[in-house]
């Protein structure tokens, strides 16, 4: 996909988000006016406070459950801090072109680096997969997720949550299948453990 097309998609997304923010503000103002008219402004304020308290509690619970976000090293991140269950090696008579990291269903997983989502959705064998191209041209591939939280064309940052762990496709339990294609999709597939270690990330 060309950079121009990606820029265009990004611009469209940004415009839509800005429009949504505008409508949200209008809706909020209308809601406040209505509640104020009913003499319920104070109740609304309390409701908002409760909402903030609740989301802070949820964020804290999430951080406690998942270790407070990704392990980072400079510009790179560990996609999933879980149990290493399969190497980049021969397995059952065929080459396993990635590594497997097991974790409970719905554990968040993160982009290994800054990049652009070049593909996100159903993929043969992987159930669902996300392909992220990084600025050096290398592509990281994430497979088997239950929920994908990014769309094709989206720019992502290192350590940004992109999906939730699942067991879709050819899989016997919830885990991440991670591949690295050097030089782009269809390039040389290398051992993700070594590729990540060269970037200060240890699986
Ligand atoms: Zn695998």
XYZ file of C-alpha atoms and ligand atoms in Angstrom:
204
model
C 0.000 0.000 0.000
C 1.389 3.398 -0.873
C 2.314 5.963 1.742
C 0.032 8.485 -0.002
C -2.959 6.202 0.447
C -2.100 5.590 4.074
C -1.745 9.350 4.652
C -5.139 9.864 3.030
C -6.756 7.181 5.211
C -5.108 8.664 8.289
C -6.414 12.131 7.328
C -9.940 10.762 6.888
C -9.775 9.034 10.255
C -8.505 12.209 11.928
C -11.294 14.276 10.342
C -13.963 11.817 11.486
C -12.551 11.762 15.022
C -12.567 15.567 15.112
C -16.177 15.631 13.922
C -17.118 13.090 16.569
C -15.418 15.193 19.274
C -17.493 18.172 18.099
C -20.753 16.233 18.290
C -19.787 14.821 21.691
C -19.228 18.356 23.010
C -22.607 19.486 21.647
C -24.345 16.487 23.138
C -22.660 17.062 26.495
C -23.679 20.747 26.539
C -27.274 19.854 25.685
C -27.332 17.237 28.420
C -25.996 19.668 31.026
C -28.586 22.266 30.002
C -31.380 19.745 30.313
C -30.270 18.493 33.704
C -29.670 22.068 34.894
C -33.219 22.951 33.881
C -34.447 20.106 36.016
C -32.386 21.320 38.953
C -30.162 18.273 38.734
C -26.819 19.914 37.932
C -25.341 18.851 41.258
C -26.448 15.271 40.744
C -24.863 15.286 37.317
C -21.595 16.559 38.789
C -21.671 13.734 41.320
C -22.402 11.249 38.554
C -19.354 12.456 36.651
C -17.178 12.171 39.769
C -18.390 8.609 40.311
C -17.611 7.818 36.691
C -14.032 9.084 37.053
C -13.556 7.141 40.287
C -14.857 3.996 38.641
C -12.659 4.252 35.552
C -9.604 4.931 37.731
C -10.415 1.800 39.751
C -10.842 -0.216 36.555
C -7.519 1.036 35.186
C -5.792 0.111 38.460
C -7.333 -3.380 38.437
C -6.247 -3.838 34.834
C -2.706 -2.675 35.628
C -2.551 -5.076 38.596
C -3.801 -7.969 36.457
C -1.530 -7.341 33.493
C 1.565 -5.836 35.118
C 0.746 -2.238 34.233
C 1.273 -2.267 30.499
C 3.997 -3.499 28.192
C 7.644 -4.040 29.003
C 9.473 -1.368 26.980
C 13.066 -0.832 25.908
C 13.635 2.423 24.071
C 11.548 2.349 20.909
C 10.513 -1.287 21.285
C 8.061 -3.276 23.374
C 7.411 -6.865 24.405
C 4.172 -7.825 22.593
C 3.021 -10.209 25.310
C 4.469 -11.007 28.704
C 3.393 -14.632 28.979
C 4.650 -18.203 29.000
C 6.985 -19.118 26.133
C 5.524 -22.337 24.722
C 7.047 -22.827 21.284
C 10.246 -21.833 19.553
C 11.031 -20.731 16.008
C 12.097 -24.203 15.018
C 11.115 -27.547 13.504
C 7.966 -28.828 15.135
C 5.912 -31.913 14.268
C 8.003 -32.334 11.123
C 7.384 -28.831 9.801
C 8.993 -25.478 10.368
C 7.265 -23.256 12.927
C 7.992 -19.797 11.504
C 7.275 -17.896 14.688
C 7.181 -18.189 18.449
C 4.218 -18.930 20.697
C 3.557 -17.116 23.950
C 0.656 -18.355 26.062
C -1.458 -16.094 28.263
C -5.032 -16.049 29.591
C -7.862 -15.193 27.206
C -8.290 -11.450 26.634
C -4.830 -10.491 27.917
C -3.886 -7.287 26.033
C -1.101 -7.508 23.502
C 1.036 -4.717 22.212
C 2.741 -3.563 19.030
C 6.467 -4.379 19.120
C 7.296 -0.988 17.648
C 6.016 2.147 15.941
C 4.457 1.322 12.617
C 1.483 1.084 10.321
C -1.128 -1.666 10.403
C -0.965 -3.109 6.907
C -3.486 -5.875 7.546
C -5.919 -6.672 10.357
C -8.584 -9.355 10.240
C -9.269 -12.986 9.349
C -6.199 -14.950 8.247
C -5.812 -18.598 7.270
C -4.373 -20.696 10.094
C -4.129 -17.688 12.421
C -7.894 -17.257 12.776
C -7.233 -13.560 12.936
C -3.974 -11.714 12.397
C -2.490 -8.244 12.562
C 0.468 -7.240 10.387
C 2.427 -4.157 11.416
C 5.140 -2.654 9.209
C 7.847 -0.755 11.069
C 9.942 2.147 9.784
C 12.882 -0.152 8.963
C 10.574 -2.138 6.649
C 10.325 -5.190 8.891
C 6.861 -6.577 9.586
C 5.697 -8.120 12.860
C 2.786 -10.555 12.622
C 0.446 -11.374 15.490
C -1.920 -14.357 15.274
C -4.855 -16.133 16.982
C -6.282 -13.068 18.779
C -9.857 -13.073 20.047
C -10.345 -9.326 19.584
C -8.517 -6.996 17.188
C -8.447 -3.359 18.283
C -6.774 -1.748 15.270
C -7.720 -1.286 11.626
C -5.748 -1.485 8.403
C -4.004 1.801 7.696
C -3.848 2.849 11.336
C -0.580 4.139 12.739
C 0.429 2.528 16.019
C 3.080 3.305 18.599
C 5.461 0.891 20.266
C 3.659 -0.667 23.201
C 0.222 0.370 21.973
C -2.508 -2.177 22.742
C -3.555 -3.757 19.447
C -5.547 -6.864 20.372
C -6.657 -9.289 23.057
C -5.303 -12.826 23.306
C -7.458 -15.619 21.949
C -7.373 -19.116 20.542
C -8.729 -18.671 17.030
C -7.532 -20.632 14.030
C -5.077 -23.512 14.337
C -4.605 -23.281 18.092
C -4.981 -25.532 21.122
C -5.242 -22.792 23.752
C -5.069 -19.023 24.168
C -1.715 -17.779 22.932
C 0.029 -15.332 20.643
C 1.819 -16.575 17.535
C 4.427 -13.946 16.688
C 6.424 -13.754 13.465
C 8.959 -11.290 12.102
C 9.335 -10.802 8.341
C 12.520 -8.876 7.602
C 12.159 -6.484 4.687
C 8.373 -6.694 4.471
C 5.660 -9.344 4.167
C 7.042 -12.295 2.255
C 10.572 -11.239 3.194
C 12.881 -13.386 5.284
C 11.184 -14.856 8.327
C 13.581 -14.725 11.281
C 13.541 -15.877 14.896
C 11.505 -13.255 16.796
C 13.439 -14.033 20.009
C 16.693 -12.878 18.371
C 15.082 -9.983 16.483
C 13.565 -8.691 19.740
C 16.760 -9.322 21.759
C 18.667 -7.154 19.256
C 16.250 -4.382 20.273
C 16.622 -4.877 24.008
C 13.454 -6.905 24.412
C 13.744 -10.313 26.017
C 10.949 -12.846 25.626
Zn 2.722 -20.606 16.529
